[in-house]
Coordinates of C-alpha atoms and ligand atoms in Angstrom, one line a residue:
Chain A
M1 CA 5.1 4.7 -53.5
D2 CA 5.2 8.6 -53.4
S3 CA 6.1 10.2 -50.1
A4 CA 2.6 11.8 -49.4
F5 CA 1.1 8.4 -49.8
F6 CA 3.7 6.9 -47.5
F7 CA 3.1 9.6 -44.9
T8 CA -0.7 9.0 -44.9
Y9 CA -0.2 5.3 -44.3
F10 CA 2.3 6.0 -41.5
L11 CA -0.1 8.4 -39.9
Q12 CA -2.9 5.9 -40.0
F13 CA -0.8 3.3 -38.3
V14 CA 0.2 5.7 -35.6
I15 CA -3.4 6.7 -35.0
S16 CA -4.5 3.1 -34.7
G17 CA -1.5 2.4 -32.5
I18 CA -2.4 5.2 -30.1
T19 CA -6.0 4.1 -30.0
I20 CA -5.2 0.5 -29.1
G21 CA -2.4 1.7 -26.8
S22 CA -4.8 3.8 -24.8
I23 CA -6.8 0.7 -24.1
Y24 CA -3.8 -1.1 -22.8
A25 CA -2.9 1.9 -20.8
M26 CA -6.3 1.9 -19.1
V27 CA -5.8 -1.7 -18.1
A28 CA -2.3 -0.9 -16.8
V29 CA -3.7 2.0 -14.8
G30 CA -6.2 -0.4 -13.1
F31 CA -3.3 -2.8 -12.3
N32 CA -1.4 0.0 -10.7
I33 CA -4.2 1.0 -8.3
I34 CA -4.3 -2.4 -6.6
Y35 CA -0.6 -2.8 -6.9
N36 CA 0.0 0.4 -5.1
V37 CA -2.0 -0.7 -2.1
T38 CA -1.2 -4.5 -1.9
E39 CA 1.8 -5.1 -4.2
I40 CA -0.3 -7.8 -5.9
I41 CA -1.1 -7.9 -9.6
N42 CA -4.8 -8.5 -10.0
F43 CA -5.0 -10.7 -13.1
A44 CA -8.8 -10.3 -13.1
Q45 CA -8.3 -6.6 -14.3
G46 CA -9.0 -7.6 -17.9
E47 CA -12.3 -9.1 -16.7
F48 CA -13.4 -5.8 -15.3
V49 CA -13.0 -4.3 -18.8
M50 CA -15.0 -7.2 -20.3
L51 CA -17.7 -6.9 -17.7
G52 CA -17.9 -3.1 -18.2
G53 CA -18.6 -3.5 -21.9
L54 CA -21.0 -6.4 -21.6
I55 CA -23.0 -4.9 -18.6
M56 CA -23.3 -1.6 -20.5
V57 CA -24.8 -3.7 -23.3
I58 CA -27.6 -4.8 -20.9
F59 CA -28.3 -1.4 -19.5
Y60 CA -28.0 0.5 -22.8
N61 CA -29.0 -1.8 -25.6
K62 CA -31.5 -4.0 -23.7
L63 CA -33.0 -1.8 -21.0
D64 CA -32.8 1.3 -23.1
L65 CA -31.5 3.6 -20.3
P66 CA -30.1 7.0 -21.2
I67 CA -26.4 6.6 -22.0
L68 CA -25.1 8.6 -19.0
I69 CA -27.2 6.6 -16.6
A70 CA -26.4 3.3 -18.2
F71 CA -22.6 4.3 -18.0
L72 CA -22.9 5.3 -14.4
M73 CA -24.8 2.1 -13.4
T74 CA -22.3 -0.1 -15.3
V75 CA -19.4 1.5 -13.4
I76 CA -21.2 1.0 -10.0
V77 CA -22.1 -2.6 -10.7
V78 CA -18.6 -3.5 -11.8
A79 CA -17.1 -1.6 -8.8
M80 CA -19.4 -3.8 -6.6
I81 CA -18.1 -6.9 -8.3
G82 CA -14.6 -5.6 -7.4
L83 CA -15.7 -5.2 -3.8
L84 CA -17.0 -8.8 -3.8
I85 CA -13.8 -10.2 -5.2
D86 CA -11.9 -8.6 -2.3
Q87 CA -14.4 -9.8 0.3
I88 CA -14.8 -13.3 -1.0
V89 CA -11.6 -14.2 -2.7
I90 CA -8.8 -12.0 -1.2
K91 CA -10.0 -12.1 2.4
S92 CA -10.6 -15.8 2.5
I93 CA -7.1 -16.8 1.4
K94 CA -5.7 -18.2 4.6
Q95 CA -2.1 -17.4 4.3
P96 CA -2.0 -14.3 2.1
T97 CA 1.3 -13.9 0.4
V98 CA 1.8 -12.0 -2.8
L99 CA 2.0 -15.2 -4.7
T100 CA -1.1 -16.9 -3.3
L101 CA -3.1 -13.7 -3.8
I102 CA -2.0 -13.4 -7.4
I103 CA -3.0 -17.0 -8.0
G104 CA -6.4 -16.2 -6.4
T105 CA -6.9 -13.4 -8.9
I106 CA -6.0 -15.7 -11.8
A107 CA -8.7 -18.2 -10.6
T108 CA -11.1 -15.3 -10.3
S109 CA -10.5 -14.2 -13.8
I110 CA -11.2 -17.7 -15.1
L111 CA -14.4 -17.9 -13.1
L112 CA -15.6 -14.5 -14.3
K113 CA -15.0 -15.5 -17.9
G114 CA -17.0 -18.7 -17.4
A115 CA -19.9 -16.7 -15.8
A116 CA -19.8 -14.2 -18.7
M117 CA -20.0 -17.0 -21.3
F118 CA -23.0 -18.4 -19.4
I119 CA -24.8 -15.0 -19.3
W120 CA -23.8 -13.4 -22.7
G121 CA -22.9 -16.4 -24.8
K122 CA -19.9 -16.4 -27.2
N123 CA -20.9 -13.7 -29.6
P124 CA -19.3 -10.3 -29.7
Y125 CA -21.5 -7.3 -28.8
D126 CA -21.4 -3.7 -30.0
L127 CA -22.3 -0.4 -28.4
P128 CA -23.0 2.8 -30.2
A129 CA -20.1 5.3 -30.4
F130 CA -20.6 8.4 -28.1
S131 CA -20.4 10.9 -31.0
G132 CA -21.4 8.8 -33.9
R133 CA -19.1 6.9 -36.3
E134 CA -18.4 9.5 -39.0
A135 CA -14.7 9.4 -39.4
I136 CA -12.7 12.6 -39.1
N137 CA -10.2 13.3 -41.8
F138 CA -6.7 14.1 -40.5
F139 CA -4.1 14.8 -43.2
G140 CA -5.5 12.0 -45.3
A141 CA -5.7 9.5 -42.4
V142 CA -9.0 8.8 -40.6
I143 CA -9.8 9.0 -36.9
Q144 CA -12.8 7.5 -35.4
P145 CA -14.5 10.1 -33.0
Q146 CA -14.7 7.3 -30.4
A147 CA -10.8 7.1 -30.4
L148 CA -10.8 10.8 -29.2
W149 CA -13.1 9.9 -26.4
V150 CA -10.8 7.0 -25.4
I151 CA -7.7 9.2 -25.3
G152 CA -9.5 12.1 -23.6
I153 CA -10.9 9.9 -20.8
L154 CA -7.5 8.2 -20.4
V155 CA -5.8 11.6 -19.9
V156 CA -8.4 12.7 -17.3
V157 CA -8.3 9.4 -15.4
V158 CA -4.5 9.3 -15.3
G159 CA -4.3 12.9 -14.2
L160 CA -6.8 12.4 -11.4
L161 CA -5.2 9.2 -10.2
S162 CA -1.6 10.5 -10.3
F163 CA -2.7 13.5 -8.2
F164 CA -4.6 11.2 -5.8
F165 CA -1.7 8.8 -5.2
E166 CA 1.2 11.3 -5.3
K167 CA -0.3 14.3 -3.5
S168 CA -3.3 13.4 -1.3
I169 CA -2.8 12.0 2.2
I170 CA -5.4 9.2 1.5
G171 CA -3.5 8.2 -1.6
K172 CA -0.3 8.1 0.4
A173 CA -2.0 6.1 3.2
M174 CA -3.1 3.6 0.5
R175 CA 0.5 3.3 -0.7
A176 CA 1.7 2.9 2.9
C177 CA -0.4 -0.2 3.2
S178 CA 1.6 -2.1 0.6
D179 CA 4.9 -0.8 2.1
N180 CA 4.3 -2.0 5.7
Q181 CA 1.0 -3.3 6.8
D182 CA 1.8 -3.3 10.5
A183 CA 3.2 0.2 10.5
A184 CA 0.1 1.4 8.5
L185 CA -2.2 -0.1 11.2
L186 CA -0.2 1.5 13.9
V187 CA -0.7 5.0 12.6
G188 CA -4.4 4.4 12.4
I189 CA -4.9 3.4 8.8
S190 CA -7.6 0.8 8.3
V191 CA -5.7 -1.5 5.9
K192 CA -8.7 -3.6 5.1
R193 CA -10.7 -0.6 4.1
M194 CA -7.9 0.7 1.9
I195 CA -7.6 -2.6 0.1
L196 CA -11.4 -2.7 -0.4
L197 CA -11.2 0.8 -1.8
S198 CA -8.5 -0.1 -4.2
F199 CA -10.5 -3.0 -5.6
A200 CA -13.6 -0.9 -6.1
L201 CA -11.6 1.9 -7.7
S202 CA -9.7 -0.3 -10.2
A203 CA -12.9 -2.2 -11.1
A204 CA -14.5 1.1 -11.8
I205 CA -11.6 2.2 -14.0
G206 CA -11.8 -1.2 -15.8
A207 CA -15.5 -0.7 -16.4
V208 CA -15.0 2.8 -17.8
A209 CA -12.4 1.3 -20.2
G210 CA -14.8 -1.4 -21.2
V211 CA -17.6 1.0 -22.0
I212 CA -15.4 3.3 -24.1
V213 CA -13.6 0.7 -26.1
T214 CA -16.5 -1.5 -27.0
P215 CA -17.7 0.8 -29.8
I216 CA -14.2 0.5 -31.4
A217 CA -13.3 -3.0 -30.7
L218 CA -16.5 -4.9 -29.8
M219 CA -16.6 -7.0 -26.6
E220 CA -17.0 -10.7 -25.9
Y221 CA -16.7 -12.9 -22.9
D222 CA -13.1 -14.1 -23.4
R223 CA -11.4 -10.7 -24.1
G224 CA -10.2 -10.2 -20.5
A225 CA -7.2 -12.5 -20.5
M226 CA -5.6 -10.9 -23.6
L227 CA -6.3 -7.4 -22.3
A228 CA -4.7 -8.4 -19.0
V229 CA -1.5 -9.7 -20.6
K230 CA -1.2 -6.6 -22.8
G231 CA -1.9 -4.3 -19.9
F232 CA 0.6 -6.1 -17.8
A233 CA 3.2 -5.7 -20.5
A234 CA 2.4 -2.0 -20.7
L235 CA 2.8 -1.8 -17.0
I236 CA 6.2 -3.4 -16.9
L237 CA 7.3 -1.2 -19.8
G238 CA 6.3 2.0 -18.1
G239 CA 7.3 1.0 -14.6
L240 CA 5.2 -0.7 -12.0
G241 CA 3.3 1.8 -9.8
S242 CA 3.7 4.8 -12.0
F243 CA 0.5 6.2 -13.7
P244 CA 2.3 8.3 -16.4
G245 CA 4.5 5.2 -16.9
A246 CA 1.3 3.1 -17.5
V247 CA 0.3 5.5 -20.3
I248 CA 3.7 5.6 -21.9
G249 CA 4.0 1.8 -21.7
G250 CA 0.5 1.4 -23.2
L251 CA 1.0 3.8 -26.0
L252 CA 4.4 2.4 -26.9
L253 CA 3.1 -1.1 -26.9
G254 CA 0.1 -0.1 -29.1
L255 CA 2.4 1.8 -31.5
I256 CA 4.8 -1.1 -31.9
E257 CA 1.9 -3.5 -32.6
A258 CA 0.3 -1.2 -35.2
L259 CA 3.6 -0.4 -37.0
V260 CA 4.6 -4.0 -37.1
A261 CA 1.2 -5.1 -38.3
G262 CA 1.2 -2.3 -40.9
Y263 CA 4.7 -2.7 -42.3
I264 CA 5.6 -6.3 -41.6
S265 CA 2.6 -8.6 -40.8
S266 CA 0.0 -8.7 -38.2
G267 CA 1.2 -12.2 -37.3
Y268 CA 4.4 -10.8 -35.9
K269 CA 3.0 -7.9 -33.8
D270 CA 2.9 -9.8 -30.5
A271 CA 6.3 -11.2 -30.9
F272 CA 7.8 -7.8 -31.6
A273 CA 6.0 -6.2 -28.7
L274 CA 7.3 -8.9 -26.3
A275 CA 10.8 -8.6 -27.8
V276 CA 10.8 -4.9 -27.0
L277 CA 9.6 -5.6 -23.5
L278 CA 12.4 -8.1 -22.9
I279 CA 15.1 -5.7 -24.2
L280 CA 13.8 -3.0 -22.0
L281 CA 13.8 -5.3 -19.0
F282 CA 17.5 -6.1 -19.7
V283 CA 18.5 -2.4 -19.8
R284 CA 16.0 -0.8 -17.4
P285 CA 14.4 -3.4 -15.2
H286 CA 12.3 -0.8 -13.3
G287 CA 10.6 0.4 -16.5
I288 CA 10.7 3.7 -18.3
L289 CA 9.3 5.8 -15.6
G290 CA 9.8 3.5 -12.6
N291 CA 12.0 4.9 -9.8
P292 CA 15.0 2.6 -9.3
T293 CA 15.6 3.8 -5.7
V294 CA 12.0 3.1 -4.7
A295 CA 12.0 -0.2 -6.6
K296 CA 14.7 -1.6 -4.3
F297 CA 12.3 -1.4 -1.4
K298 CA 9.5 -3.3 -3.1
K299 CA 8.8 -7.0 -3.0
F300 CA 8.7 -7.0 -6.7
Chain B
M1 CA -2.7 4.7 33.2
L2 CA -2.0 1.3 31.8
S3 CA -2.6 -2.0 33.5
I4 CA -2.2 -5.5 32.1
E5 CA -3.8 -8.3 34.0
G6 CA -3.0 -12.0 33.5
L7 CA -2.0 -11.6 29.8
C8 CA -1.4 -14.8 27.8
A9 CA -0.6 -14.6 24.1
Y10 CA -0.3 -17.1 21.3
Y11 CA 1.2 -17.6 17.8
G12 CA -1.0 -20.3 16.5
D13 CA -0.8 -22.9 19.3
L14 CA 2.5 -21.6 20.6
E15 CA 2.2 -19.7 23.8
V16 CA 4.6 -16.7 23.9
L17 CA 3.3 -14.9 27.0
N18 CA 2.1 -16.6 30.2
N19 CA 0.1 -14.7 32.8
V20 CA 1.9 -11.4 32.6
S21 CA 0.6 -8.6 34.8
L22 CA 2.1 -5.1 34.8
T23 CA 1.1 -1.5 35.6
L24 CA 2.3 1.8 34.4
K25 CA 1.5 5.2 36.0
Q26 CA 1.1 8.4 34.1
G27 CA 4.4 10.1 33.5
Q28 CA 6.6 7.1 34.2
I29 CA 9.3 5.5 32.2
V30 CA 9.0 1.7 32.6
S31 CA 11.4 -0.7 30.9
I32 CA 11.4 -4.3 30.1
I33 CA 14.6 -6.3 29.6
G34 CA 15.2 -9.9 28.9
A35 CA 16.9 -12.4 26.6
N36 CA 16.2 -12.8 22.9
G37 CA 12.9 -14.6 22.4
A38 CA 11.7 -13.8 25.9
G39 CA 8.5 -12.3 24.5
K40 CA 9.2 -8.6 24.9
S41 CA 8.2 -7.5 21.4
S42 CA 5.2 -9.8 21.5
F43 CA 4.1 -8.1 24.7
L44 CA 4.2 -4.6 23.1
K45 CA 2.3 -6.0 20.1
C46 CA -0.4 -7.2 22.5
I47 CA -0.8 -3.7 23.9
S48 CA -0.9 -2.0 20.5
G49 CA -3.3 -4.6 19.1
L50 CA -1.0 -6.3 16.5
I51 CA -1.5 -9.6 18.3
S52 CA -5.1 -10.5 18.7
K53 CA -4.9 -14.1 19.9
K54 CA -4.6 -13.4 23.6
T55 CA -6.4 -13.8 26.9
G56 CA -6.3 -11.6 30.0
R57 CA -7.0 -7.8 30.1
V58 CA -5.4 -4.7 28.8
I59 CA -6.8 -1.6 30.5
F60 CA -5.9 1.9 29.4
E61 CA -7.1 4.9 31.3
G62 CA -9.8 2.8 32.9
N63 CA -11.2 1.2 29.8
S64 CA -10.5 -2.3 28.4
I65 CA -8.8 -2.2 25.0
T66 CA -8.1 -5.9 25.0
N67 CA -9.9 -6.7 21.8
F68 CA -9.5 -3.5 19.9
S69 CA -7.9 -3.5 16.5
A70 CA -4.5 -1.9 16.1
N71 CA -5.8 1.0 14.1
S72 CA -8.3 1.9 16.7
I73 CA -6.0 1.6 19.7
V74 CA -3.8 4.3 18.3
K75 CA -6.8 6.6 18.5
K76 CA -6.8 6.1 22.3
G77 CA -3.4 7.7 22.5
I78 CA -1.0 4.7 22.3
S79 CA 1.8 4.8 19.7
H80 CA 4.1 1.9 19.0
V81 CA 7.6 2.1 17.5
L82 CA 8.2 -1.4 16.2
E83 CA 11.5 -3.2 16.5
G84 CA 13.7 -2.6 13.4
R85 CA 12.1 0.8 12.5
Q86 CA 9.5 -0.5 10.1
L87 CA 9.2 2.7 8.1
F88 CA 7.2 3.3 4.9
N89 CA 10.4 2.6 3.0
H90 CA 9.4 3.9 -0.4
L91 CA 7.9 7.1 0.8
D92 CA 10.0 10.1 1.8
V93 CA 10.7 11.5 5.3
I94 CA 7.9 14.1 5.2
D95 CA 5.3 11.6 4.0
N96 CA 6.3 9.2 6.7
L97 CA 5.8 12.0 9.3
N98 CA 2.5 13.2 7.8
L99 CA 1.2 9.6 7.9
G100 CA 2.2 9.5 11.6
A101 CA -0.5 12.1 12.0
Y102 CA -3.1 10.3 9.9
L103 CA -5.5 10.5 12.8
F104 CA -5.5 14.3 12.7
F105 CA -6.3 14.1 9.1
K106 CA -9.2 11.7 9.7
R107 CA -10.5 14.0 12.4
G108 CA -10.4 16.9 10.0
N109 CA -7.5 18.6 11.7
S110 CA -5.0 18.6 8.9
G111 CA -3.9 22.1 9.9
L112 CA -2.2 20.6 13.0
I113 CA 0.0 18.3 10.9
S114 CA 2.6 20.8 9.7
Q115 CA 2.8 22.4 13.1
R116 CA 3.4 19.0 14.7
R117 CA 6.0 18.2 12.0
D118 CA 8.0 21.3 12.9
E119 CA 8.0 20.2 16.5
V120 CA 9.4 16.8 15.4
F121 CA 12.0 18.6 13.3
D122 CA 13.1 20.6 16.4
L123 CA 13.7 17.4 18.2
F124 CA 15.4 15.7 15.2
P125 CA 17.0 18.5 13.1
I126 CA 18.7 15.9 10.8
L127 CA 15.2 14.8 9.6
K128 CA 14.6 18.3 8.4
E129 CA 17.7 18.3 6.3
R130 CA 16.7 14.9 4.8
S131 CA 13.0 15.8 4.4
R132 CA 12.7 14.7 0.8
Q133 CA 14.9 11.6 1.0
I134 CA 13.3 8.2 0.5
A135 CA 13.0 6.6 4.0
G136 CA 14.5 3.3 3.0
T137 CA 17.8 5.1 2.0
L138 CA 18.3 6.8 5.4
S139 CA 21.1 5.6 7.7
G140 CA 20.2 3.3 10.6
G141 CA 20.3 6.2 13.1
E142 CA 18.2 8.5 10.9
Q143 CA 15.7 5.7 10.4
Q144 CA 15.3 5.2 14.1
M145 CA 14.8 8.9 14.6
L146 CA 12.2 8.9 11.9
A147 CA 10.4 5.9 13.4
I148 CA 10.2 7.7 16.8
G149 CA 9.3 11.0 15.0
R150 CA 6.5 9.3 13.1
A151 CA 5.2 7.7 16.3
I152 CA 5.0 11.0 18.2
M153 CA 3.4 12.9 15.4
S154 CA 0.0 11.9 16.8
T155 CA 0.9 13.3 20.3
P156 CA 0.4 10.0 22.0
K157 CA -0.1 9.8 25.8
L158 CA 1.8 6.4 25.9
L159 CA 4.7 5.6 23.7
L160 CA 5.8 2.0 23.3
L161 CA 9.4 1.8 22.2
D162 CA 10.9 -1.5 21.0
E163 CA 14.8 -1.6 21.1
P164 CA 15.5 2.0 20.0
S165 CA 19.2 1.3 20.4
L166 CA 19.3 -1.6 18.0
G167 CA 22.4 -1.5 15.7
L168 CA 23.3 2.1 16.5
A169 CA 26.6 3.6 17.4
P170 CA 27.0 4.6 21.1
L171 CA 26.9 8.3 20.4
I172 CA 23.6 8.0 18.5
V173 CA 22.2 5.8 21.2
S174 CA 22.9 8.3 24.0
N175 CA 21.4 11.0 21.7
I176 CA 18.2 8.9 21.3
F177 CA 18.0 8.1 25.0
S178 CA 18.2 11.8 25.9
I179 CA 15.4 12.5 23.5
I180 CA 13.4 9.8 25.2
E181 CA 13.9 11.4 28.6
N182 CA 13.1 14.7 27.1
L183 CA 9.8 13.4 25.7
N184 CA 9.0 11.9 29.1
Q185 CA 9.6 15.2 30.8
K186 CA 7.2 16.9 28.5
G187 CA 4.5 14.4 29.7
T188 CA 4.7 11.3 27.5
T189 CA 4.5 8.1 29.5
I190 CA 7.0 5.5 28.1
L191 CA 7.2 1.8 28.0
L192 CA 10.6 0.8 26.8
V193 CA 11.9 -2.6 25.6
E194 CA 15.7 -2.6 25.5
Q195 CA 18.7 -5.0 25.1
N196 CA 21.0 -2.3 26.5
A197 CA 20.0 -3.0 30.1
N198 CA 22.4 -0.5 31.7
L199 CA 21.0 2.4 29.8
A200 CA 17.4 1.2 30.1
L201 CA 17.5 0.6 33.9
G202 CA 19.3 3.9 34.3
I203 CA 16.5 6.1 33.0
S204 CA 13.5 3.9 34.3
D205 CA 11.3 4.5 37.2
F206 CA 10.4 0.8 37.3
S207 CA 11.6 -2.2 35.4
Y208 CA 10.6 -5.8 34.6
V209 CA 12.8 -8.7 33.5
F210 CA 11.1 -11.1 31.1
E211 CA 12.1 -14.8 30.8
S212 CA 10.4 -17.3 28.5
G213 CA 7.2 -15.3 28.4
R214 CA 6.9 -14.6 32.1
I215 CA 7.9 -11.9 34.4
K216 CA 11.0 -13.1 36.3
L217 CA 12.0 -10.1 38.3
Q218 CA 10.7 -6.6 38.9
G219 CA 11.8 -3.5 40.8
T220 CA 13.0 0.0 40.4
G221 CA 15.9 0.6 38.0
Q222 CA 18.3 1.0 40.9
E223 CA 17.2 -2.2 42.6
L224 CA 17.6 -4.2 39.5
L225 CA 21.0 -2.6 38.7
G226 CA 22.2 -3.9 42.1
N227 CA 20.6 -7.4 41.7
E228 CA 23.2 -10.2 41.3
D229 CA 21.2 -12.2 38.8
V230 CA 20.6 -9.2 36.6
K231 CA 24.2 -8.2 36.8
K232 CA 25.3 -11.7 35.6
A233 CA 22.7 -12.2 32.9
Y234 CA 22.3 -8.7 31.4
L235 CA 25.0 -6.3 32.5
G236 CA 27.9 -8.6 31.8
H237 CA 29.7 -8.4 35.1
Ligands
LIG401 N1 5.0 -14.2 14.0 C1 5.5 -15.2 14.8 N2 5.1 -16.5 14.6 C2 5.5 -17.5 15.4 N3 6.3 -17.3 16.4 C3 6.8 -16.0 16.7 C4 6.3 -14.9 15.9 N4 6.9 -13.8 16.4 C5 7.7 -14.2 17.4 N5 7.6 -15.5 17.6 C6 8.2 -16.3 18.7 O1 7.8 -15.8 19.9 C7 8.9 -15.8 20.8 C8 9.0 -14.4 21.4 O2 9.3 -13.5 20.4 P1 9.5 -11.9 20.6 O3 9.9 -11.3 19.3 O4 8.4 -11.4 21.4 O5 10.8 -11.9 21.6 P2 11.7 -10.7 22.1 O6 11.8 -10.8 23.5 O7 11.3 -9.5 21.5 O8 13.1 -11.1 21.5 P3 14.3 -10.1 20.9 O9 15.0 -9.6 22.1 O10 15.2 -11.1 20.1 O11 13.7 -9.1 20.1 C9 10.1 -16.2 20.1 O12 10.3 -17.5 20.4 C10 9.7 -16.1 18.7 O13 10.4 -17.1 17.9
LIG402 MG1 12.0 -8.1 20.2

């Protein structure tokens, strides 16, 4: 194999790794939003992505709405589903501990999957790519234009969220809720409203992810669980709570998978990804960008 | 300013307060002493709204706030420093203080926040030195100062203080008590729960002794300091 040929292959694997990694990163970002306010991991996060893709199919493919309006309405509908999950599932758990709440989100994800199968059936759906499907040639490798959309939107979303949670007082008030609920109430923060907001926001981010990845990866009713597991791994890799960490974790995970699938065998990609995750947890339990000082004061 | 009438409170079926009545006049320091488990902290939580299962009345400046939620009671001008500091441990000192003034932000008065923070820094200069340190890593004394600092960011009319001397060295304790008196002289009314009965009775205009969820004794600080039962039980002589 001559070296130019080798390089083209390598580049192609890297490009597909970054694309798939961006999707994991979007899921990890959604996890972070709810985690920052409640310290719970919402395992229905992958379901928001699935619902985003499939609801967009209704608005765009079936109802023929203009793409921007269909996109917007999808995000609103999924955000409302996020609100309902908070109101119906999270609020009605009698003794809310981190563990019971997480179990509640797992149950929710199973329910949503069942409902989706009922509505959309088992077939995968496609959406048109935003800027067509004509591949861009990049040093011999090819990039789908939609991949650029995915990466661009990821960068914008992460930038905005990092700013919101690190710099704005509402963002900090949201983080204060996970730290100490009583103290948050006593300074006048409506903890309930902040939790509600976090569910709506992360559902909206999940919907955005679903709409932008469906043209690349298709979407079907049972995709949520796999996305949640991968997004969770990305989150732990990057460091719970950190938005730049979610991106780095997601990209790293995507790259490992793509390179292992390309050079070894796609059968081993999950095993390698998890092995890297384990090794990282041994040497850096708080993740790549997690703050070890802060991690000490968290429940997990 | 504050009057409590026939307050009973419950954790589930367990009654922790039984028919407690108490009044507080503007500008006073009133203290509550009593054994562990007497219900002192629960009493403060009833006033600030953290305990909602209760009967009786809590009247602040003429209006009943009995069934208000905690995050709306603070808007009325009551600020509560919880037992054991209860900071936002993973945020830094400045963020903790800023959130203390969250109400100003909600009212569109963010400009006041940094001015208020400087006033708190004047009171507790050590917090200024530590302003970017994560709250959870501060020493016990610094944490207590931050907890009080955060509570006064919103310029409360009434400050509820739960055991500010808990686990602190004597020098720090007297420092904190002089700051409490200082705040009071500047016009903040104070309701103080304290294990250190000597100190608490010394600075109070009026005091109550709690026992098993009831008021057992009441009187001015001087009266209680001279009372034989109080001497035996709380002053250790
Ligand atoms: N969340 C709770 N659930 C059930 N019981 C509680 C709860 N909090 C307090 N109690 C009980 O209520 C009683 C009064 O507690 P409280 O904390 O008000 O006492 P305290 O006077 O502040 O004691 P200390 O001086 O030790 O702080 C205690 O018997 C305690 O065990
Ligand atoms: Mg107590």
